[in-house]
């Protein structure tokens, strides 16, 4: 009797592997990832829920906000040689409905407020309902003063 050919990995097996890899990446986060995570977690930015090292399609995003369709990637020096891979990844994420923002690690480490402002600006364009809600809240605050 001949042995059966190996069956292709099932979808659940692939998800399990992605989850294991994501957990490993969360445990080994860089300083830049740690700083940005402290500013994004617990809905601190526009009330949006960000996840770190989140599987999105066949990739693991450094940070992802599913409700806004936003992926944030932090790049170190190794990404200089990976420009083609990063571009293909951004195209795949765009096809999946995500906008990708990229920052260099040194930007996050040295210009954290500017990085956060850029993320806020892009997130607001992706979530117009949240922008209108904030405008109404500001109008109510101004009316009561």
mmCIF file of C-alpha atoms in Angstrom, residues 22-23 31 43 49 53 58 61 70 78 81 86 97 102 104 108 119 122 134 138:
data_model
loop_
_atom_site.group_PDB
_atom_site.id
_atom_site.type_symbol
_atom_site.label_atom_id
_atom_site.label_comp_id
_atom_site.label_asym_id
_atom_site.label_seq_id
_atom_site.Cartn_x
_atom_site.Cartn_y
_atom_site.Cartn_z
ATOM 1 C CA UNK A 22 1.676 36.643 16.240
ATOM 2 C CA UNK A 23 1.983 35.729 19.938
ATOM 3 C CA UNK A 31 11.196 49.535 21.552
ATOM 4 C CA UNK A 43 -8.956 52.916 22.559
ATOM 5 C CA UNK A 49 -9.623 49.468 18.865
ATOM 6 C CA UNK A 53 0.740 41.726 15.688
ATOM 7 C CA UNK A 58 -1.679 36.046 4.857
ATOM 8 C CA UNK A 61 0.345 43.501 10.717
ATOM 9 C CA UNK A 70 -6.043 50.717 8.981
ATOM 10 C CA UNK A 78 16.163 45.669 7.183
ATOM 11 C CA UNK A 81 16.270 45.766 1.141
ATOM 12 C CA UNK A 86 6.643 45.723 1.389
ATOM 13 C CA UNK A 97 -9.731 46.690 2.330
ATOM 14 C CA UNK A 102 4.495 52.956 7.361
ATOM 15 C CA UNK A 104 10.530 54.060 10.488
ATOM 16 C CA UNK A 108 8.383 56.548 16.430
ATOM 17 C CA UNK A 119 -2.230 58.229 12.403
ATOM 18 C CA UNK A 122 -5.599 59.172 8.442
ATOM 19 C CA UNK A 134 -16.722 64.508 17.463
ATOM 20 C CA UNK A 138 -17.650 69.982 20.120
#
